[in-house]
PDB file of C-alpha atoms and ligand atoms in Angstrom:
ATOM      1  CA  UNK A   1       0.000   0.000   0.000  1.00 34.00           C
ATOM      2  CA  UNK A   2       1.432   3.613  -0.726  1.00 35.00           C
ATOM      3  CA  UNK A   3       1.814   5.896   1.542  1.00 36.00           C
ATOM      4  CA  UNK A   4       2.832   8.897  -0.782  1.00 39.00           C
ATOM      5  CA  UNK A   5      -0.341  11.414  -0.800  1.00 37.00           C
ATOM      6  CA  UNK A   6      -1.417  11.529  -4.060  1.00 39.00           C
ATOM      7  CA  UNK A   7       0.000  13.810  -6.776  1.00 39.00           C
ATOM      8  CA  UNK A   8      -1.433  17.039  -7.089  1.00 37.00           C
ATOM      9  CA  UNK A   9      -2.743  18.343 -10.039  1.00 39.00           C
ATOM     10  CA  UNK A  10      -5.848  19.113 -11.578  1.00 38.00           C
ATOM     11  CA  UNK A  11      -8.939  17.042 -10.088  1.00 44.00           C
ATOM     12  CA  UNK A  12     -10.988  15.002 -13.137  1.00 40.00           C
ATOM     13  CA  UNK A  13     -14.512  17.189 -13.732  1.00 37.00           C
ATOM     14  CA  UNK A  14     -16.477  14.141 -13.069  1.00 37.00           C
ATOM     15  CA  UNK A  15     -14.229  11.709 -13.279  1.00 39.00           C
ATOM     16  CA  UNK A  16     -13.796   8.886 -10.334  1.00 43.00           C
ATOM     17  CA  UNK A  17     -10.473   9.706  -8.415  1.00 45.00           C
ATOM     18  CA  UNK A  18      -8.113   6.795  -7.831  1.00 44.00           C
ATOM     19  CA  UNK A  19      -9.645   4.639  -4.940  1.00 45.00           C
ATOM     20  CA  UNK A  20      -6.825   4.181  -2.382  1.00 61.00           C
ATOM     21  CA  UNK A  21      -6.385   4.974   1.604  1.00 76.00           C
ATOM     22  CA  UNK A  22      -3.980   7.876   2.639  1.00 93.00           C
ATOM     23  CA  UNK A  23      -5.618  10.847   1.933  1.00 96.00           C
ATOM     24  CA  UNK A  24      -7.485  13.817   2.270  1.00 97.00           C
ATOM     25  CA  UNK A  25     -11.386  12.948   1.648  1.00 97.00           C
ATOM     26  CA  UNK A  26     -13.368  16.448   1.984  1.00 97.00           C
ATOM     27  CA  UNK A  27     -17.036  15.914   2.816  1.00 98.00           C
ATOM     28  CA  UNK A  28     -19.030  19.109   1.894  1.00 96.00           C
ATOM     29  CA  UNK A  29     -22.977  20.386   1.029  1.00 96.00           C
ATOM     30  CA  UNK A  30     -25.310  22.431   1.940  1.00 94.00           C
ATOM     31  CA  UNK A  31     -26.496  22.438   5.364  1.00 91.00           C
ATOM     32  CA  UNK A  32     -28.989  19.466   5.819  1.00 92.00           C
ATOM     33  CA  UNK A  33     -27.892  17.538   3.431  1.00 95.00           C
ATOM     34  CA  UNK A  34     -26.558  15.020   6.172  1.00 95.00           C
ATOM     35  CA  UNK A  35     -22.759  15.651   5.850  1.00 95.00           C
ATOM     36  CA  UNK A  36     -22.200  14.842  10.093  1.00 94.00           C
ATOM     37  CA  UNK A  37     -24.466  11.943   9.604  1.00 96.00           C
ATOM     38  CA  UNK A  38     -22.852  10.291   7.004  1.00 97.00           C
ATOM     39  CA  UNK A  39     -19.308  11.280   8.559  1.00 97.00           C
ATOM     40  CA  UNK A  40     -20.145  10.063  11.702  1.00 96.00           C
ATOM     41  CA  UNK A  41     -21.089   6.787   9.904  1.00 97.00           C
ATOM     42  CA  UNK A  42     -17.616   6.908   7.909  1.00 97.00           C
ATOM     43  CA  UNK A  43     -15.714   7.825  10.946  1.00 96.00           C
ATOM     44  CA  UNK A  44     -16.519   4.416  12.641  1.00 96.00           C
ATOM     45  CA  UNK A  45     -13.710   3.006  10.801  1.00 96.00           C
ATOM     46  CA  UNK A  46     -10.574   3.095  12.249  1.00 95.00           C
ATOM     47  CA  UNK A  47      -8.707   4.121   9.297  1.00 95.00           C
ATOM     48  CA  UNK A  48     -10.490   6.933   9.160  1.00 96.00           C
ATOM     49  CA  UNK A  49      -9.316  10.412  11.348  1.00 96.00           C
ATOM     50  CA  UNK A  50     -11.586  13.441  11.757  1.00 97.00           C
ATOM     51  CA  UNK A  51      -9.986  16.724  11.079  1.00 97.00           C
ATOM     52  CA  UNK A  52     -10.153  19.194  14.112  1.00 97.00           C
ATOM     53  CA  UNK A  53      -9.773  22.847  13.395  1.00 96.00           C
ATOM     54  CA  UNK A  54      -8.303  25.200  15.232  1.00 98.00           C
ATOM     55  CA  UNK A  55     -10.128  28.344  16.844  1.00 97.00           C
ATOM     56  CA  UNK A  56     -10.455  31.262  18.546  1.00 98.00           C
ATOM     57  CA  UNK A  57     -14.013  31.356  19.733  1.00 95.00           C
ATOM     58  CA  UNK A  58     -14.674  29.712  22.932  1.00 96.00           C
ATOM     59  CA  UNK A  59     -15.444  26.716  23.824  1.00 95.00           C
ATOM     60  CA  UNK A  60     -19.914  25.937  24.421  1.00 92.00           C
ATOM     61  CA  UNK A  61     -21.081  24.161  27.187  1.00 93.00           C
ATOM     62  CA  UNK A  62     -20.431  20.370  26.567  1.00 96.00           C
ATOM     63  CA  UNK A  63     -17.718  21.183  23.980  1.00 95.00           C
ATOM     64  CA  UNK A  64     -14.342  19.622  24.619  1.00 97.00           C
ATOM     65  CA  UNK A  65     -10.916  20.975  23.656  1.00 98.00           C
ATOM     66  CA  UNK A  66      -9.059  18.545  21.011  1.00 97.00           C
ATOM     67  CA  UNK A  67     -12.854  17.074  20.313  1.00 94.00           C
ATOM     68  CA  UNK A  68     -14.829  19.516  18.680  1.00 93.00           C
ATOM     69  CA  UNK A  69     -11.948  22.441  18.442  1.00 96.00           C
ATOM     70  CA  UNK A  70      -8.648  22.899  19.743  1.00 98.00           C
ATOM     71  CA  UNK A  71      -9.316  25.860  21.226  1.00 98.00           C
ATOM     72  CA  UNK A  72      -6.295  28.448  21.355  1.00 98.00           C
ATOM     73  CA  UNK A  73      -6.213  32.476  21.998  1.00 98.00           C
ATOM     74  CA  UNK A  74      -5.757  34.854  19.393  1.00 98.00           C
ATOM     75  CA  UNK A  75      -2.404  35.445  20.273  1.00 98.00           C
ATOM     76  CA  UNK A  76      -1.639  31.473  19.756  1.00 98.00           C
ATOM     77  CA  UNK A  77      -3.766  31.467  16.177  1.00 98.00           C
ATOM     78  CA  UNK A  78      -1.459  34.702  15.385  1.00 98.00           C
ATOM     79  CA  UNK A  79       1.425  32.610  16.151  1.00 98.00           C
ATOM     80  CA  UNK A  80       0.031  29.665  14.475  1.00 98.00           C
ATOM     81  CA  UNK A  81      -0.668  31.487  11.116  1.00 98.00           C
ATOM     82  CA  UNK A  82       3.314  32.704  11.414  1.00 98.00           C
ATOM     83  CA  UNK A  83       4.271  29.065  11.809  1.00 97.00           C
ATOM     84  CA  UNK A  84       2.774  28.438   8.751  1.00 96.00           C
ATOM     85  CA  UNK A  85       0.681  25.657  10.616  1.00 97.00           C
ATOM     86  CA  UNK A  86      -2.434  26.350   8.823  1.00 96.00           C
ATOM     87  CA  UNK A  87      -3.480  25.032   4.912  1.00 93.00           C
ATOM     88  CA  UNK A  88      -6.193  27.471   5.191  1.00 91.00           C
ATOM     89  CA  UNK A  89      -7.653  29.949   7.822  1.00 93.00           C
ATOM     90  CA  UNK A  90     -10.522  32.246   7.605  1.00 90.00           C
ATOM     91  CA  UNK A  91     -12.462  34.800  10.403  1.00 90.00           C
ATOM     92  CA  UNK A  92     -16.203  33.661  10.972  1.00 84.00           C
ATOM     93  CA  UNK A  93     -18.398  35.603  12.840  1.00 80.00           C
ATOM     94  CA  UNK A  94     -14.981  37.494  14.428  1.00 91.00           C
ATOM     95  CA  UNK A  95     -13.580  34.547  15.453  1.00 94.00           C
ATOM     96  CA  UNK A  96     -10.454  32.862  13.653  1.00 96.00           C
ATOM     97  CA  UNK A  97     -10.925  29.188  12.594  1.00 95.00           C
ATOM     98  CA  UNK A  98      -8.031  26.768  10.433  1.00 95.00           C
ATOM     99  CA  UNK A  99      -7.396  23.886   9.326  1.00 95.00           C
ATOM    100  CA  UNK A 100      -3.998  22.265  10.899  1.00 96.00           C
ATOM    101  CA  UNK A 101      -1.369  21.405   8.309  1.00 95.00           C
ATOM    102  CA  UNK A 102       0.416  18.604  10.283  1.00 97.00           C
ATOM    103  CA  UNK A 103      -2.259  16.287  11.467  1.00 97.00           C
ATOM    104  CA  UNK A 104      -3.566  15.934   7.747  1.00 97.00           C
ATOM    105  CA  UNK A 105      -0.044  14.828   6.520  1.00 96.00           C
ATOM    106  CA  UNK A 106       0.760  12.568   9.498  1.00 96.00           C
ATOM    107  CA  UNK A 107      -2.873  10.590   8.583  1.00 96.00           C
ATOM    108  CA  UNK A 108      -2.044  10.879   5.256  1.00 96.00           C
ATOM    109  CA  UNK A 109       1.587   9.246   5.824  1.00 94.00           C
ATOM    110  CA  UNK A 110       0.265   6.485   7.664  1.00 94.00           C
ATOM    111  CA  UNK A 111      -2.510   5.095   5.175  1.00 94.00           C
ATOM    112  CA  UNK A 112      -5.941   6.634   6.464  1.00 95.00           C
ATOM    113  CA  UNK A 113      -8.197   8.961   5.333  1.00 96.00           C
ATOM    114  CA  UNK A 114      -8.228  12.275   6.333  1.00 97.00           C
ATOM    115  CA  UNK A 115     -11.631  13.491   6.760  1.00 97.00           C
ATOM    116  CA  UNK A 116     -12.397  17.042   6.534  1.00 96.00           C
ATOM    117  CA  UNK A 117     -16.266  17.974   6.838  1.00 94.00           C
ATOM    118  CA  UNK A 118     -16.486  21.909   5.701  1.00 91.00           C
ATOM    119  CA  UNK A 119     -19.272  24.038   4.449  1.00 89.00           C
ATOM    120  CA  UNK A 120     -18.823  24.823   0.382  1.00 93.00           C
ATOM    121  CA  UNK A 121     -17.522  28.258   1.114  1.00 89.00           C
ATOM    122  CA  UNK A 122     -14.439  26.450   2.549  1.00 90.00           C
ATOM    123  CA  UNK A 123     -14.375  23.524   0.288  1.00 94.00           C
ATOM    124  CA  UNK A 124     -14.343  25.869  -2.787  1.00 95.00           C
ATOM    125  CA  UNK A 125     -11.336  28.021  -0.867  1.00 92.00           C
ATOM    126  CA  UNK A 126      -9.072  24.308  -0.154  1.00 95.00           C
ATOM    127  CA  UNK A 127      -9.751  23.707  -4.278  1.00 97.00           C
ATOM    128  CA  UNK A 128      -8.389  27.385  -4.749  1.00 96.00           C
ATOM    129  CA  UNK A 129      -5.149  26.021  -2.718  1.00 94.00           C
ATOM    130  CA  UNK A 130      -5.069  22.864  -4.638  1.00 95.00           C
ATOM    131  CA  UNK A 131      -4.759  20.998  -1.175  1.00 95.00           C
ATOM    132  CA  UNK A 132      -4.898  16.875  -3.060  1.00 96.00           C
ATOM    133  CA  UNK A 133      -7.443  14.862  -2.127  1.00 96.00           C
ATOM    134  CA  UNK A 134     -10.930  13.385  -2.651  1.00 97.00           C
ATOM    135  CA  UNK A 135     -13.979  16.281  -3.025  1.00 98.00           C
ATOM    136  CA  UNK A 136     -17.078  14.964  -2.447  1.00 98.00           C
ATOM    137  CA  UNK A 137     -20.289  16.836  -2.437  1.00 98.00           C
ATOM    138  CA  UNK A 138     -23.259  15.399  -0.268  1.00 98.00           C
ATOM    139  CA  UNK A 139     -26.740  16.711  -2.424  1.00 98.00           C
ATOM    140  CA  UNK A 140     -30.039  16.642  -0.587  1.00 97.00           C
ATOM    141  CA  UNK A 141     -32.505  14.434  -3.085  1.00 96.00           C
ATOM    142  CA  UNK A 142     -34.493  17.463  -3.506  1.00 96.00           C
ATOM    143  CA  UNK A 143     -35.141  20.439  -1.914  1.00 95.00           C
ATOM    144  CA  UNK A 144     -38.343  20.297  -0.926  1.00 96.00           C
ATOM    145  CA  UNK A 145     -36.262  16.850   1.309  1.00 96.00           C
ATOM    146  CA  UNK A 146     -33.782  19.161   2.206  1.00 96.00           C
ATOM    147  CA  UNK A 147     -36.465  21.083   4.196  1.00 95.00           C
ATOM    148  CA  UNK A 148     -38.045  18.570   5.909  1.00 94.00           C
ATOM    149  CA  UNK A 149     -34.812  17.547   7.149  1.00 92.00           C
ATOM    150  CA  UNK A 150     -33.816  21.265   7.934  1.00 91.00           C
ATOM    151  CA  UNK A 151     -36.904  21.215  10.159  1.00 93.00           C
ATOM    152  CA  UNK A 152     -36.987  17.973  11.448  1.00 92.00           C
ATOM    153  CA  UNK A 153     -33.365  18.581  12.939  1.00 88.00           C
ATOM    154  CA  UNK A 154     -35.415  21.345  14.740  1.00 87.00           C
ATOM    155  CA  UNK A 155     -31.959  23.542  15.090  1.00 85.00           C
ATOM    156  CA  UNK A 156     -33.226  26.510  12.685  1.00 85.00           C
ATOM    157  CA  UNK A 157     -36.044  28.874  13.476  1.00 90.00           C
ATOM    158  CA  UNK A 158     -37.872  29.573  10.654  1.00 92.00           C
ATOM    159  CA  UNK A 159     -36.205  32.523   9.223  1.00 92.00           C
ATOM    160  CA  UNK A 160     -32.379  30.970   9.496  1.00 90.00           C
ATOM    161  CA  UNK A 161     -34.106  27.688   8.223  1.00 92.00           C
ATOM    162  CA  UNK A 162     -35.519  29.720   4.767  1.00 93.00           C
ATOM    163  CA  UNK A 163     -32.110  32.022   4.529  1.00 92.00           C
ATOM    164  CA  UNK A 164     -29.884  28.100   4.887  1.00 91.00           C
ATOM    165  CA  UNK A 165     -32.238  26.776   2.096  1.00 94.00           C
ATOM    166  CA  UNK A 166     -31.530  29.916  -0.138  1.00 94.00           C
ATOM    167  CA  UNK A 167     -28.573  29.633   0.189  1.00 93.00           C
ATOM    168  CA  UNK A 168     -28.540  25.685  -0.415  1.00 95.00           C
ATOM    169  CA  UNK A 169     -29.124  26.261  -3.813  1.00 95.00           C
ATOM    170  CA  UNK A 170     -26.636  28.324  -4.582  1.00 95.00           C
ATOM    171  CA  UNK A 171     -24.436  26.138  -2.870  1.00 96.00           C
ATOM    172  CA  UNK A 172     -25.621  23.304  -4.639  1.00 97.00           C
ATOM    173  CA  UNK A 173     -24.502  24.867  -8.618  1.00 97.00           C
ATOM    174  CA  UNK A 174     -20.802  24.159  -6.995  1.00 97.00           C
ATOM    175  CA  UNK A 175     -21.414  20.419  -6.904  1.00 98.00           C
ATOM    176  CA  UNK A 176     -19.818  20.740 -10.426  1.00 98.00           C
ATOM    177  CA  UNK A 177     -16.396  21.236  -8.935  1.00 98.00           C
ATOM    178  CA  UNK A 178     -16.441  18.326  -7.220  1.00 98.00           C
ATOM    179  CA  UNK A 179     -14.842  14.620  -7.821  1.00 98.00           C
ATOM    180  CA  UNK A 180     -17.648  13.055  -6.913  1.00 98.00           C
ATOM    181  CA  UNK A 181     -21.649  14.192  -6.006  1.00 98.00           C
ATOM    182  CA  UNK A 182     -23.280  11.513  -3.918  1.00 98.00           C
ATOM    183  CA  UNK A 183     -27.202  11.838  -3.248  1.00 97.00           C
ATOM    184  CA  UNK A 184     -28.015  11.079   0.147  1.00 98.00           C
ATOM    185  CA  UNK A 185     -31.132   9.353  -0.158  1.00 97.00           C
ATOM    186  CA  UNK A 186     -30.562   6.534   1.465  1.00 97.00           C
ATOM    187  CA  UNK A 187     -28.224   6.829   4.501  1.00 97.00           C
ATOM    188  CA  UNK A 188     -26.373   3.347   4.276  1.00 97.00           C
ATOM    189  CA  UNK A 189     -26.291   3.652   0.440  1.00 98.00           C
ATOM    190  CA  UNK A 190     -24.633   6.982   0.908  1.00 98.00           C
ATOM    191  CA  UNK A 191     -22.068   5.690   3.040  1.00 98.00           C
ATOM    192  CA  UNK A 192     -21.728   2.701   1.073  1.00 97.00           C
ATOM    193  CA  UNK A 193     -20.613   5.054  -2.056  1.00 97.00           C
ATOM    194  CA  UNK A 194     -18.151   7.040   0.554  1.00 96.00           C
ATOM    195  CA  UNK A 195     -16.287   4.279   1.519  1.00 96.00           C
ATOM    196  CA  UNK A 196     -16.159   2.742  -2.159  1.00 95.00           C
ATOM    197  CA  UNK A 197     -14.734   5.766  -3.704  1.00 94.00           C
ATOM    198  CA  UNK A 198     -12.627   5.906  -0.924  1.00 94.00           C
ATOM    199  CA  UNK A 199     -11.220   2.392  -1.394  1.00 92.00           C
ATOM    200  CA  UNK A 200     -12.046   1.469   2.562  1.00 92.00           C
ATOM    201  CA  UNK A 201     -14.160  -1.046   1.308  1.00 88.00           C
ATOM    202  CA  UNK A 202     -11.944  -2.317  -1.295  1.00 83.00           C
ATOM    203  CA  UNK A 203      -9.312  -2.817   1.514  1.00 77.00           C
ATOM    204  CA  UNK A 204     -11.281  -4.162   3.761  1.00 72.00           C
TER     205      UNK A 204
HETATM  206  P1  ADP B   1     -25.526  18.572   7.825  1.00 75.32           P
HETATM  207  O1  ADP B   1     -24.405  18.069   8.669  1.00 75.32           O
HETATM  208  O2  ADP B   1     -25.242  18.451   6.344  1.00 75.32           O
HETATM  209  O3  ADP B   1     -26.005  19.945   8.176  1.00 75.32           O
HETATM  210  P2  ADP B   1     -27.145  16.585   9.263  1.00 75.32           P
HETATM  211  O4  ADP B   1     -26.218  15.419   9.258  1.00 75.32           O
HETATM  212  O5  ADP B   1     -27.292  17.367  10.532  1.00 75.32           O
HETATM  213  O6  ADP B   1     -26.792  17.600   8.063  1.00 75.32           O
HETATM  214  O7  ADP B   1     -28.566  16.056   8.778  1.00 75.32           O
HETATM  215  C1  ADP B   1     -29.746  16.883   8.781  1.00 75.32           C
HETATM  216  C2  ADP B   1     -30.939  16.048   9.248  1.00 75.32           C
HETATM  217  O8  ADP B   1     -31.268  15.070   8.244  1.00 75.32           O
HETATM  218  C3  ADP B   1     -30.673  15.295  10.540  1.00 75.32           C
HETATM  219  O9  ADP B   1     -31.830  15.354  11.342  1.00 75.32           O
HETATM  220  C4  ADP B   1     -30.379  13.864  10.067  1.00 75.32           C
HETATM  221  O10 ADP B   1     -30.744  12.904  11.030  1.00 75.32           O
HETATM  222  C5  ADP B   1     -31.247  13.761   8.811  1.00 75.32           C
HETATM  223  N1  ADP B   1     -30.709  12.847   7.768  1.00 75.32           N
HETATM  224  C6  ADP B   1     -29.423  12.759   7.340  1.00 75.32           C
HETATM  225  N2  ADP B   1     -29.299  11.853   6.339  1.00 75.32           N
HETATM  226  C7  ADP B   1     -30.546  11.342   6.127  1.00 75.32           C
HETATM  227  C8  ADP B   1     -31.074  10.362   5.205  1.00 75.32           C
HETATM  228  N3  ADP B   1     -30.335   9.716   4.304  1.00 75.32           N
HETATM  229  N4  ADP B   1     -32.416  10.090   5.282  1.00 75.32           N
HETATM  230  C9  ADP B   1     -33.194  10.751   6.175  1.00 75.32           C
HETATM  231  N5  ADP B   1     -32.757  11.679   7.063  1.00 75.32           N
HETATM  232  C10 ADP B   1     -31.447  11.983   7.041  1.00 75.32           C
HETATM  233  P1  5GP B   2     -18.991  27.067  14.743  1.00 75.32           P
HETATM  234  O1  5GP B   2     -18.360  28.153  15.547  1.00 75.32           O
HETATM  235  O2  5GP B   2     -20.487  27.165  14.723  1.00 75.32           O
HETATM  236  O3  5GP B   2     -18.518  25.695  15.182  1.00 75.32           O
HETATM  237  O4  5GP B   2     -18.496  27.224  13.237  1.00 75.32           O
HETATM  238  C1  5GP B   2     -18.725  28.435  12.563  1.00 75.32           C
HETATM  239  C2  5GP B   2     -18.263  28.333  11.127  1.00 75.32           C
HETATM  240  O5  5GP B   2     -16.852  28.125  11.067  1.00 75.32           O
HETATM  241  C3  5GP B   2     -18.881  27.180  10.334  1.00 75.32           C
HETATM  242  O6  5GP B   2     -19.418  27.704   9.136  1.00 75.32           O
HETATM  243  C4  5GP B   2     -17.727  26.270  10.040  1.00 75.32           C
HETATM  244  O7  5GP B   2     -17.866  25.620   8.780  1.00 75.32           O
HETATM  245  C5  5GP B   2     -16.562  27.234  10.018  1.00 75.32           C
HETATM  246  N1  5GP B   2     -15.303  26.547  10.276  1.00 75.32           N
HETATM  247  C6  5GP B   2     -15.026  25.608  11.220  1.00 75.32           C
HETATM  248  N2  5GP B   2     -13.750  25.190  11.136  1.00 75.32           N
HETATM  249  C7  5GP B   2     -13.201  25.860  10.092  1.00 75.32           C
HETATM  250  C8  5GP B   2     -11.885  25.851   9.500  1.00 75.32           C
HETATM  251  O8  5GP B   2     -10.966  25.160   9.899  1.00 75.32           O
HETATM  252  N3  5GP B   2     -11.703  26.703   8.445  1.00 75.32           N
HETATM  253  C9  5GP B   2     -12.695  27.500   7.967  1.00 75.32           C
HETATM  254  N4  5GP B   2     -12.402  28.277   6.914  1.00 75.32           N
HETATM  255  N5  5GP B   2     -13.933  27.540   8.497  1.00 75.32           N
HETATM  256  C10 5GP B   2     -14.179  26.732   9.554  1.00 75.32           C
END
């Protein structure tokens, strides 16, 4: 099995990426779509490693540091971004979040995947940075899914819930960009697809 990260380059435009473990898999969509379901799914695999980003914003109640976040001060992001720890870094909301440069290669190195879960906004800015790796777009059936979903999750009042599904399908003319677009219809389908393209189940 190699342990090289795969070349970089240009991605294929629809194209199926080369199934193998040991690297990046980036797990993106609108929100709704299921992207932490079918992660959490994906992530019972032991060969697979959830990125954790790094940020500014304190920690909620029943948020853990190293789980969720590592959770740093500005002055230790500032010293971070100097380091050149970060592959990418943006301010949401006035707080600083990244994405931590080492513990993507040292997965990488030793044969798992690398899973990054990120709204499009980042997705698209990692693509910008040609960061190699497998871009996958989650797409909600339909929209009209997508909403029931939205409120069954019951984490939206009504206005966020219309301004997420707006923005949904703006966010969902992107999928275009992506090596692969997987419907999530069915959950265990979904996941099935995941962890073919991502040659877990081929190495199973
Ligand atoms: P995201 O992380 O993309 O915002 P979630 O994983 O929170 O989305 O999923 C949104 C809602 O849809 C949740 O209530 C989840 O249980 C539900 N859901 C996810 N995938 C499916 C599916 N394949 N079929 C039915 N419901 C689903
Ligand atoms: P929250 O504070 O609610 O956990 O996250 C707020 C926003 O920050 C979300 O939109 C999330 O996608 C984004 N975010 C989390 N981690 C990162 C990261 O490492 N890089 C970037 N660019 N955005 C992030």
């Amino acid at each position: 099995m190699s342990t090289s990260p795969p070349a970089e380059g240009p991605r294929p435009a629809d194209g199926p990426s080369s199934p193998a473990v040991g690297q990046m898999l980036l797990v993106s969509g609108p929100s709704g779509t299921g992207k932490s379901t079918v992660c959490k799914l994906l992530g019972e695999d032991p060969r697979v490693q959830f990125s954790i980003s790094a940020t500014t914003r304190p920690p909620r109640p029943g948020e853990v540091d190293g789980r969720e976040y590592h959770f740093v001060s500005k002055e230790r992001f500032r010293e971070l971004i100097r380091e050149g720890a970060f592959i990418e870094h943006a301010e949401v909301y006035g707080n600083m979040y990244g994405t931590l440069r080492a513990p993507m290669e040292d997965a990488i190195a030793a044969g798992n995947i690398y899973l990054v879960e990120i709204d499009v906004q980042g997705a698209l800015q990692l693509m910008a940075l040609d960061v190699p790796g497998l871009y996958v777009f989650i797409a909600p059936p339909d929209f009209e899914t997508l909403r029931r979903r939205l409120a069954g999750r019951g984490t939206e009042t009504p206005e966020i819930l219309e301004r997420r599904l707006r923005k949904a399908e703006d966010e969902y003319r992107e999928r275009v960009k992506y090596d692969h677009v997987i419907v999530n219809d069915d959950l265990d389908r979904a996941v099935a697809e995941l962890r073919r393209i991502t040659g877990l189940e081929e190495r199973a």
